[in-house]
Coordinates of C-alpha atoms in Angstrom, one line a residue:
M25 CA 98.4 90.8 148.9
K26 CA 96.5 88.6 146.5
L27 CA 98.5 85.9 144.8
A28 CA 99.1 85.7 141.0
D29 CA 97.3 83.2 138.8
R30 CA 100.4 82.9 136.7
V31 CA 104.0 84.1 136.4
F32 CA 106.3 84.3 133.4
F33 CA 110.1 84.1 133.6
G34 CA 113.1 82.5 132.1
G35 CA 113.7 84.5 129.0
P36 CA 114.2 88.1 127.8
I37 CA 111.1 90.1 128.5
R38 CA 110.8 93.4 126.6
T39 CA 108.1 95.6 128.1
M40 CA 107.9 98.6 125.7
D41 CA 107.7 100.6 128.9
P42 CA 110.6 103.1 129.0
S43 CA 110.7 103.1 132.8
K44 CA 111.4 99.3 132.7
P45 CA 112.5 98.4 129.2
T46 CA 113.5 94.8 130.1
V47 CA 112.5 92.7 133.1
E48 CA 113.1 89.2 134.4
A49 CA 109.5 88.2 135.3
V50 CA 105.8 89.2 135.1
A51 CA 102.9 88.2 137.3
V52 CA 99.3 88.0 136.2
R53 CA 96.0 87.8 138.1
G54 CA 92.5 87.9 136.6
G55 CA 93.8 88.6 133.1
R56 CA 95.7 91.7 134.2
I57 CA 99.4 92.3 135.0
V58 CA 100.0 92.7 138.8
A59 CA 103.8 92.7 139.0
V60 CA 106.7 93.5 136.6
G61 CA 110.4 93.3 137.6
S62 CA 113.0 90.9 138.9
K63 CA 112.3 87.3 139.4
M64 CA 112.7 87.8 143.2
D65 CA 110.2 90.7 143.1
V66 CA 107.6 88.6 141.3
E67 CA 108.1 85.5 143.4
R68 CA 106.4 87.3 146.2
F69 CA 103.1 87.0 144.3
C70 CA 103.5 83.2 143.9
G71 CA 101.5 80.7 145.9
V72 CA 100.5 77.0 145.8
G73 CA 98.0 77.6 143.0
T74 CA 100.2 79.9 140.9
E75 CA 101.0 78.5 137.4
K76 CA 104.7 79.1 136.6
T77 CA 105.6 79.5 132.9
D78 CA 109.3 79.1 132.2
L79 CA 110.0 80.7 128.8
K80 CA 113.1 78.6 128.5
G81 CA 115.1 81.3 126.7
S82 CA 112.3 82.4 124.4
A83 CA 111.5 86.2 124.3
M84 CA 108.2 87.7 125.5
L85 CA 106.9 91.1 124.3
P86 CA 103.5 92.8 124.5
G87 CA 101.2 91.2 121.9
F88 CA 101.5 92.7 118.5
V89 CA 98.9 95.3 117.6
E90 CA 97.7 96.1 114.1
A91 CA 96.0 99.5 114.0
H92 CA 94.7 99.0 110.4
S93 CA 93.2 95.7 109.2
H94 CA 90.0 93.9 108.2
P95 CA 89.8 90.4 109.7
M96 CA 86.1 89.9 109.1
S97 CA 86.4 91.4 105.6
S98 CA 89.3 89.1 104.9
G99 CA 87.2 86.1 106.0
I100 CA 84.4 87.2 103.7
L101 CA 86.7 87.9 100.7
W102 CA 88.9 84.8 100.8
G103 CA 88.3 81.1 100.8
D104 CA 85.9 78.8 99.0
P105 CA 84.0 79.5 96.8
V106 CA 86.2 82.5 95.8
V107 CA 88.8 81.5 93.2
D108 CA 92.3 82.7 94.2
I109 CA 94.1 84.0 91.1
R110 CA 96.9 85.9 92.9
A111 CA 100.3 86.0 91.1
V112 CA 101.8 83.8 93.8
H113 CA 99.8 81.0 92.2
E114 CA 99.4 82.2 88.6
P115 CA 102.4 84.3 87.6
S116 CA 101.1 85.5 84.3
F117 CA 97.9 87.0 82.9
S118 CA 97.7 84.1 80.4
A119 CA 97.8 81.7 83.3
V120 CA 95.0 83.6 85.0
V121 CA 92.8 83.4 81.9
A122 CA 93.5 79.7 81.6
K123 CA 92.6 79.1 85.3
M124 CA 89.4 81.1 84.8
R125 CA 88.5 79.0 81.8
R126 CA 89.1 75.8 83.7
R127 CA 86.9 76.9 86.6
V128 CA 84.1 78.1 84.3
A129 CA 84.1 74.7 82.5
K130 CA 83.1 73.0 85.8
A131 CA 80.5 75.6 86.7
E132 CA 76.9 74.7 87.4
P133 CA 74.2 76.4 85.3
D134 CA 73.6 79.9 86.6
E135 CA 76.5 79.7 89.1
I136 CA 78.1 83.1 89.8
I137 CA 81.9 82.9 90.2
L138 CA 84.2 85.4 91.8
F139 CA 87.9 85.4 90.8
L140 CA 90.1 87.5 93.2
G141 CA 93.7 88.6 93.0
L142 CA 94.2 90.2 89.6
D143 CA 97.5 92.1 89.8
P144 CA 98.7 94.5 87.1
Q145 CA 102.1 94.8 88.8
L146 CA 102.8 91.1 89.4
H147 CA 100.9 89.3 86.6
E148 CA 103.3 89.2 83.6
G149 CA 101.7 90.4 80.4
M150 CA 98.7 91.9 82.2
E151 CA 96.1 93.8 80.3
E152 CA 92.8 95.0 81.6
P153 CA 90.3 92.3 80.9
S154 CA 87.7 93.6 78.5
R155 CA 84.1 92.6 78.9
E156 CA 84.4 90.8 75.5
L157 CA 87.2 88.7 77.0
L158 CA 85.2 88.0 80.1
D159 CA 82.1 87.0 78.0
D160 CA 84.3 84.7 75.9
I161 CA 85.6 83.0 79.1
A162 CA 82.1 82.7 80.5
P163 CA 79.3 83.0 78.0
N164 CA 76.8 81.3 80.2
N165 CA 77.8 82.2 83.7
A166 CA 78.2 85.5 85.6
I167 CA 81.8 86.1 86.6
L168 CA 83.4 88.9 88.7
V169 CA 87.2 89.5 88.5
G170 CA 88.6 91.5 91.5
T171 CA 92.0 93.1 91.8
S172 CA 94.4 92.0 94.5
N173 CA 94.0 95.3 96.4
T174 CA 90.2 94.7 96.3
H175 CA 89.7 98.3 95.1
G176 CA 88.7 97.3 91.5
M177 CA 86.3 94.8 89.9
Y178 CA 85.6 93.8 86.3
I179 CA 82.3 91.9 85.4
N180 CA 80.9 90.3 82.3
T181 CA 77.5 90.7 80.6
K182 CA 75.9 87.8 82.6
A183 CA 76.9 89.4 85.8
L184 CA 75.3 92.7 84.8
A185 CA 72.0 90.8 84.4
A186 CA 72.4 88.8 87.6
F187 CA 72.9 91.9 89.7
G188 CA 70.4 94.1 87.8
I189 CA 73.0 96.6 86.6
D190 CA 72.2 98.6 83.5
A191 CA 73.3 101.8 81.7
D192 CA 71.6 103.9 84.4
Y193 CA 73.6 102.4 87.3
V194 CA 74.7 105.1 89.7
P195 CA 77.7 104.2 91.9
P196 CA 77.5 104.7 95.7
P197 CA 79.3 107.5 97.4
D198 CA 83.1 107.2 97.0
G199 CA 82.6 104.8 94.1
N200 CA 83.4 105.0 90.4
V201 CA 82.2 103.1 87.4
F202 CA 83.6 102.9 83.8
K203 CA 81.5 102.0 80.9
A204 CA 82.3 100.0 77.8
A205 CA 81.6 101.2 74.2
D206 CA 78.0 100.0 74.5
G207 CA 77.3 102.3 77.4
L208 CA 77.0 99.5 80.0
P209 CA 79.2 99.4 83.1
W210 CA 82.3 97.2 82.9
K211 CA 84.9 98.3 85.5
F212 CA 84.0 99.3 89.1
E213 CA 86.2 101.0 91.6
E214 CA 86.1 101.6 95.4
T215 CA 82.7 101.4 97.0
A216 CA 81.1 100.4 93.6
A217 CA 83.4 97.4 93.5
W218 CA 82.6 96.5 97.1
Q219 CA 78.9 96.9 96.4
V220 CA 79.1 94.2 93.7
M221 CA 81.1 91.9 96.0
D222 CA 78.6 92.4 98.8
H223 CA 75.9 91.1 96.4
F224 CA 78.0 88.0 95.7
F225 CA 78.7 87.3 99.4
E226 CA 75.0 87.7 100.3
I227 CA 74.4 84.7 98.0
C228 CA 77.2 82.7 99.9
G229 CA 75.2 83.0 103.2
E230 CA 75.9 83.8 106.8
E231 CA 77.4 80.5 107.8
R232 CA 80.3 80.9 105.4
K233 CA 81.0 84.3 106.9
K234 CA 81.3 82.9 110.4
R235 CA 83.5 80.0 109.3
S236 CA 85.8 82.2 107.3
F237 CA 86.1 84.8 110.0
E238 CA 87.3 82.1 112.5
E239 CA 89.9 81.0 109.9
W240 CA 91.2 84.5 109.7
I241 CA 91.3 85.1 113.4
Q242 CA 93.7 82.1 113.5
K243 CA 95.9 83.8 110.9
F244 CA 96.3 86.9 113.1
V245 CA 97.0 84.7 116.2
R246 CA 99.6 82.7 114.4
A247 CA 101.3 86.0 113.3
G248 CA 101.6 87.1 116.9
Y249 CA 98.8 89.6 117.1
T250 CA 96.6 90.0 120.2
T251 CA 94.7 93.1 119.1
T252 CA 93.7 94.4 115.6
S253 CA 91.2 96.7 114.1
E254 CA 88.3 96.1 111.7
I255 CA 88.6 99.5 110.0
G256 CA 85.7 100.0 107.6
I257 CA 82.8 97.9 108.9
N258 CA 79.7 98.1 106.7
P259 CA 76.9 100.0 108.4
G260 CA 74.8 97.6 110.4
N261 CA 77.4 94.9 110.7
A262 CA 79.0 95.9 114.0
R263 CA 76.6 93.8 116.1
M264 CA 77.2 90.8 114.0
L265 CA 80.9 91.2 114.4
Q266 CA 80.6 91.6 118.2
A267 CA 78.5 88.4 118.3
A268 CA 81.2 86.5 116.4
V269 CA 83.9 87.7 118.8
K270 CA 81.8 86.8 121.9
S271 CA 80.8 83.4 120.6
R272 CA 84.0 81.7 122.0
P273 CA 86.9 82.5 124.3
N274 CA 88.6 85.6 123.0
L275 CA 91.7 85.1 120.9
L276 CA 92.1 88.6 119.5
R277 CA 90.8 92.0 120.6
I278 CA 89.2 93.9 117.8
I279 CA 88.6 97.7 117.7
G280 CA 86.0 98.8 115.1
Y281 CA 85.6 101.7 112.7
E282 CA 82.4 102.0 110.7
S283 CA 82.6 102.7 107.0
S284 CA 81.1 106.1 106.3
R285 CA 78.4 106.1 103.7
G286 CA 77.3 109.7 104.6
D287 CA 74.6 108.4 106.9
E288 CA 74.2 108.1 110.7
I289 CA 76.5 105.7 112.5
T290 CA 74.5 102.5 113.2
V291 CA 75.8 101.9 116.8
P292 CA 76.4 104.1 119.8
L293 CA 79.8 105.6 120.5
N294 CA 82.0 103.1 122.4
F295 CA 79.6 100.2 121.7
G296 CA 81.1 97.0 123.1
D297 CA 83.9 96.3 125.5
D298 CA 87.6 95.6 125.4
D299 CA 87.2 92.4 123.4
F300 CA 85.3 94.4 120.7
R301 CA 84.6 98.1 120.7
M302 CA 83.4 100.6 118.2
I303 CA 85.3 103.9 118.4
G304 CA 85.6 105.5 115.0
V305 CA 84.7 106.2 111.4
K306 CA 86.6 105.4 108.2
L307 CA 86.6 107.4 105.0
W308 CA 88.5 107.0 101.8
A309 CA 90.0 110.2 100.3
D310 CA 91.5 108.4 97.3
G311 CA 92.1 104.8 96.1
S312 CA 94.9 102.3 95.6
V313 CA 98.4 103.1 94.2
L314 CA 98.3 99.8 92.4
L315 CA 94.9 100.6 90.7
G316 CA 96.1 104.1 89.7
N317 CA 93.4 106.1 91.4
V318 CA 95.3 107.9 94.1
W319 CA 95.5 111.7 93.8
T320 CA 99.0 112.9 93.2
T321 CA 100.8 116.1 92.2
K322 CA 103.3 114.3 89.9
P323 CA 101.9 111.8 87.4
Y324 CA 102.3 108.1 87.2
L325 CA 105.0 106.9 84.8
N326 CA 103.8 106.1 81.2
N327 CA 104.5 102.5 80.2
K328 CA 102.8 99.3 79.2
M329 CA 102.0 98.4 82.8
T330 CA 100.3 101.7 83.6
L331 CA 98.6 102.3 80.2
K332 CA 97.6 98.8 79.3
G333 CA 97.8 96.7 82.5
M334 CA 96.1 99.4 84.6
G335 CA 94.2 101.3 81.9
L336 CA 95.4 104.7 82.9
P337 CA 95.4 107.7 80.6
E338 CA 98.8 109.2 79.9
N339 CA 100.3 111.4 82.7
S340 CA 97.6 110.4 85.1
T341 CA 97.5 112.1 88.5
G342 CA 94.5 110.1 89.7
H343 CA 91.6 111.7 91.5
A344 CA 90.0 112.3 94.9
N345 CA 86.8 110.5 96.0
Y346 CA 85.5 113.7 97.6
S347 CA 85.6 117.4 97.2
E348 CA 87.4 119.1 100.1
D349 CA 84.1 120.7 101.2
K350 CA 82.3 117.4 101.3
L351 CA 85.1 115.7 103.2
H352 CA 85.1 118.6 105.7
E353 CA 81.3 118.3 106.1
L354 CA 81.6 114.6 107.0
V355 CA 84.6 114.8 109.3
L356 CA 83.1 117.8 111.2
K357 CA 79.9 115.8 111.7
Y358 CA 81.6 112.7 113.1
A359 CA 84.3 114.5 115.1
S360 CA 81.6 116.8 116.7
E361 CA 79.8 113.6 117.8
G362 CA 82.9 112.2 119.5
W363 CA 84.0 109.7 116.9
Q364 CA 87.6 109.1 116.1
V365 CA 88.2 109.7 112.3
A366 CA 90.6 107.7 110.1
I367 CA 91.0 108.6 106.5
H368 CA 92.6 106.5 103.8
A369 CA 94.9 108.8 101.7
H370 CA 97.8 107.6 99.5
G371 CA 98.6 110.4 97.1
D372 CA 100.2 113.7 98.3
R373 CA 97.3 115.8 96.9
A374 CA 94.8 113.7 98.9
I375 CA 97.0 114.0 102.0
D376 CA 97.0 117.8 101.6
M377 CA 93.2 117.8 101.4
V378 CA 92.9 115.6 104.5
L379 CA 95.3 117.8 106.5
N380 CA 93.3 120.9 105.4
V381 CA 90.1 119.3 106.6
Y382 CA 91.6 118.1 109.9
E383 CA 93.0 121.6 110.6
K384 CA 89.6 123.2 110.0
V385 CA 87.8 120.6 112.1
I386 CA 90.3 121.0 115.0
D387 CA 89.8 124.8 114.9
K388 CA 86.0 124.4 114.8
V389 CA 85.6 121.7 117.5
G390 CA 88.6 122.5 119.6
P391 CA 91.8 120.5 120.0
D392 CA 90.7 119.3 123.5
K393 CA 87.3 118.1 122.2
V394 CA 88.4 116.2 119.1
S395 CA 88.5 112.5 119.8
G396 CA 92.1 112.0 118.8
P397 CA 94.4 111.0 117.5
L398 CA 93.0 111.9 114.1
R399 CA 94.5 109.4 111.7
I400 CA 95.7 109.1 108.1
E401 CA 95.9 105.6 106.6
H402 CA 98.6 104.2 104.3
C403 CA 100.3 107.5 103.5
G404 CA 102.3 106.2 100.5
M405 CA 103.4 109.5 98.9
M406 CA 103.5 111.6 102.0
R407 CA 106.0 114.6 101.7
E408 CA 108.3 115.8 104.5
D409 CA 106.3 119.1 104.9
Q410 CA 103.1 117.0 105.3
I411 CA 104.7 115.0 108.1
D412 CA 105.7 118.2 109.8
R413 CA 102.2 119.6 109.5
A414 CA 100.6 116.3 110.7
I415 CA 102.8 116.4 113.8
R416 CA 101.8 120.0 114.5
L417 CA 98.1 119.0 114.3
N418 CA 98.7 115.8 116.5
V419 CA 97.6 113.7 113.5
V420 CA 99.1 110.2 113.3
C421 CA 99.9 108.0 110.3
S422 CA 99.6 104.2 109.9
Y423 CA 102.0 103.1 107.2
F424 CA 101.4 100.2 104.9
L425 CA 104.9 98.8 104.8
P426 CA 104.3 95.5 103.1
Y427 CA 103.8 97.5 99.9
I428 CA 107.6 97.7 99.8
H429 CA 108.0 93.9 100.4
H430 CA 105.6 92.7 97.8
W431 CA 105.4 95.5 95.1
G432 CA 108.6 97.5 95.7
E433 CA 110.2 96.9 92.3
A434 CA 107.0 97.6 90.4
I435 CA 106.5 100.8 92.3
R436 CA 110.1 101.9 91.5
D437 CA 110.3 100.8 87.9
Y438 CA 106.8 101.2 86.5
L439 CA 104.6 103.3 88.7
L440 CA 106.4 106.1 90.4
G441 CA 110.1 106.1 89.6
E442 CA 113.2 105.7 91.8
E443 CA 113.0 109.0 93.7
R444 CA 109.3 108.6 94.8
A445 CA 109.8 104.8 95.5
A446 CA 112.7 105.6 97.9
R447 CA 110.3 107.8 99.9
F448 CA 107.3 105.6 99.6
V449 CA 105.6 105.0 102.9
P450 CA 108.1 107.3 104.7
S451 CA 107.7 105.9 108.2
G452 CA 111.3 106.5 109.0
S453 CA 111.1 110.3 108.5
A454 CA 107.9 110.4 110.6
T455 CA 109.5 108.4 113.4
R456 CA 112.6 110.6 113.6
K457 CA 110.5 113.7 113.6
G458 CA 108.6 112.4 116.7
M459 CA 105.3 111.0 115.3
R460 CA 103.9 107.9 117.0
V461 CA 103.5 105.8 113.8
S462 CA 102.0 102.4 113.4
Y463 CA 102.6 99.7 110.7
H464 CA 100.0 97.5 109.1
C465 CA 99.5 94.7 106.6
D466 CA 96.0 95.7 105.6
S467 CA 94.5 92.2 105.1
P468 CA 92.9 91.1 102.9
M469 CA 95.4 92.8 100.6
T470 CA 98.3 91.1 102.3
W471 CA 98.2 88.4 105.0
P472 CA 98.8 89.5 108.6
N473 CA 102.6 89.3 109.2
A474 CA 104.2 91.5 111.8
L475 CA 107.7 90.2 110.8
I476 CA 107.4 91.7 107.3
C477 CA 106.5 95.0 108.9
L478 CA 109.6 94.9 111.1
N479 CA 111.8 93.7 108.2
V480 CA 110.7 96.6 105.9
A481 CA 111.0 99.1 108.8
V482 CA 114.5 98.0 109.7
N483 CA 115.9 97.0 106.2
R484 CA 113.6 98.7 103.6
S485 CA 114.1 95.5 101.6
T486 CA 111.8 93.9 99.1
M487 CA 110.9 90.2 98.8
K488 CA 113.4 90.0 96.0
G489 CA 116.2 91.7 98.0
A490 CA 116.2 95.2 96.5
I491 CA 116.7 98.1 98.9
L492 CA 114.3 101.1 98.5
G493 CA 115.1 104.2 100.5
P494 CA 117.6 103.1 103.1
E495 CA 117.3 106.6 104.7
Q496 CA 113.9 105.5 105.8
R497 CA 115.3 102.7 108.0
V498 CA 114.7 102.8 111.8
S499 CA 116.1 100.8 114.7
M500 CA 114.4 97.6 115.8
E501 CA 113.4 99.3 119.1
D502 CA 111.5 102.0 117.1
A503 CA 110.0 99.5 114.8
L504 CA 108.6 97.4 117.7
K505 CA 106.9 100.5 119.2
A506 CA 105.0 100.8 115.9
I507 CA 103.4 97.4 116.3
T508 CA 102.9 97.5 120.1
I509 CA 102.5 100.7 122.2
D510 CA 102.1 103.2 119.4
A511 CA 99.7 101.1 117.4
A512 CA 97.7 100.8 120.7
Y513 CA 97.8 104.6 120.9
H514 CA 96.2 104.8 117.4
L515 CA 93.4 102.6 118.6
R516 CA 93.0 104.6 121.9
M517 CA 93.9 101.5 123.8
D518 CA 97.4 102.4 125.0
D519 CA 96.2 102.6 128.6
K520 CA 95.2 99.0 128.5
I521 CA 97.5 97.2 126.0
G522 CA 100.7 97.7 124.0
S523 CA 103.2 97.5 126.9
I524 CA 103.9 95.1 129.8
A525 CA 103.0 97.3 132.8
V526 CA 101.1 96.9 136.0
G527 CA 97.3 97.2 135.5
K528 CA 97.3 96.5 131.7
Y529 CA 95.9 93.3 130.1
A530 CA 98.2 90.3 130.1
D531 CA 98.4 90.2 126.3
F532 CA 101.8 88.8 125.2
V533 CA 103.6 87.3 122.2
V534 CA 106.3 84.7 122.7
L535 CA 109.1 84.6 120.1
G536 CA 111.9 82.2 119.3
Q537 CA 114.4 85.0 119.9
D538 CA 114.7 88.6 121.0
P539 CA 114.0 90.8 117.9
V540 CA 116.4 93.5 119.2
A541 CA 119.2 90.9 119.4
C542 CA 118.4 89.5 115.9
E543 CA 120.6 90.1 113.0
P544 CA 118.7 92.5 110.6
G545 CA 119.0 90.0 107.7
R546 CA 117.3 87.2 109.8
I547 CA 114.2 89.1 111.0
L548 CA 111.8 87.0 108.8
Q549 CA 113.2 83.8 110.3
I550 CA 112.1 84.7 113.9
Q551 CA 109.7 82.0 115.1
I552 CA 106.4 83.1 116.6
L553 CA 105.7 80.5 119.3
G554 CA 102.4 81.7 120.6
T555 CA 100.3 84.4 122.1
V556 CA 98.6 85.1 125.4
V557 CA 95.4 87.1 125.7
G558 CA 94.2 88.1 129.2
G559 CA 96.6 85.7 130.7
T560 CA 95.5 82.6 128.8
D561 CA 97.4 80.9 126.0
T562 CA 95.4 81.3 122.8
E563 CA 96.1 77.6 122.0
E564 CA 94.3 76.7 125.2
A565 CA 91.4 78.9 124.3
V566 CA 91.1 77.2 121.0
R567 CA 91.0 73.8 122.7
T568 CA 88.3 75.0 125.1
A569 CA 86.3 76.4 122.2
S570 CA 86.7 73.1 120.3
D571 CA 85.2 71.1 123.2
P572 CA 81.8 69.9 122.1
S573 CA 80.6 70.3 125.7
Q574 CA 81.0 74.0 125.4
D575 CA 77.8 76.0 124.5
R576 CA 79.0 78.2 121.7
A577 CA 78.0 79.4 118.2
D578 CA 80.0 77.7 115.4

């Protein structure tokens, strides 16, 4: 019997393995788990060179897994020189305008400035910024103003000129553009907004991307994650992301999905390894609830926020980004080639369309040949019958629970009304019906925070203390599955991560207390003490990577 490199003991260890839900100790060798059980059982694997880690009462669980996120996109979008105008910093629209004027006053000639975080739901007195207002703020500089959900962008006249956009501009697939009275584009949505941002970040250069990516990796690590996804990689960028992951000791496993642009995928299936692997394709059936472009059967509420702040027509039911025939064409193509498919869909009409497409593709390709599980992302307005249908098709849902935490009152009072808000992101119903759900924070829209996901799942409480849909609550045990083993299942990694079991990677999170024993009202106060990836503390990996004697790419 080969001896262990390291053993863990001395605190509650929750495995997420139903055959051994809690154990006393875990042994690790070569980055893998070799023994799980009582302390006496595990001590048989100890020798002179075995490192013994006493948890000293802290709890150890499988490392948190986020099935839907964008660490590299987050790094690209946030940080200098982007100007952060989120409501957490500037609570009113007038304060946003004042901050924009102050920044423009310091601008260099011909400098292009991106302001990010405009929020119709949280910025008091918000009105859509007209191009006249943006030109008044910045008559001599190009400025871009992005929404907090990153699905919308407003630009001024100088920006049109800087990016060569005129009245004949045609948005890319899945994108929309709205023109002002003079016929020139003014407001961009979805891929059209992202195209404009891509132009801006090309100007910022590659070194900024690498630096910001490292900063965001640290945010995930500090939040207790050991695996995440990059779900929606721009075509051609997978190799760059792989190089960034491989440039230093791995702190965070990343599973990649390429953003569909209707073209061929730019890397082979399963490109990479367990540190970074490409397995799927991402499509967007509709947009953002907060932007007003999700496709619903029942309209948005009519009020100042929706009509003025968001610029919606009365009784708006949003729209889809594809026809059902076109979405079917794309999904059939990717599924037939062996790619896993994940589709963003918030509105119930969009979810109906996605389920229709998935059912047709399963019938055509065959249930045993589809690279499942097929996924639906966010699922804000999912109905009970749609959950039932998804389960019959073996389709899984990744729910964006921090919507409730950050925007719950706005969703209830101004966007959808009390009944739909109570059922918004109905992960509890899906869990009770037997679906293996996952939860996500969807950075860069919200920062990675597994505790917020757990708190919403268990309490359905907002940041301000309101309770939305208590019937959607689940137990802490079920909530933990959604950010460990079931999230790993979404990423097709549940045979390697997501639970503490012999043969799996030694990926752990250490917490100040056992979440199952925590009072529901104190979940957000749980301390995240550190993570372990492949048997190595990520803090140690950071120190190694920071050693100037190490040959690495900065």
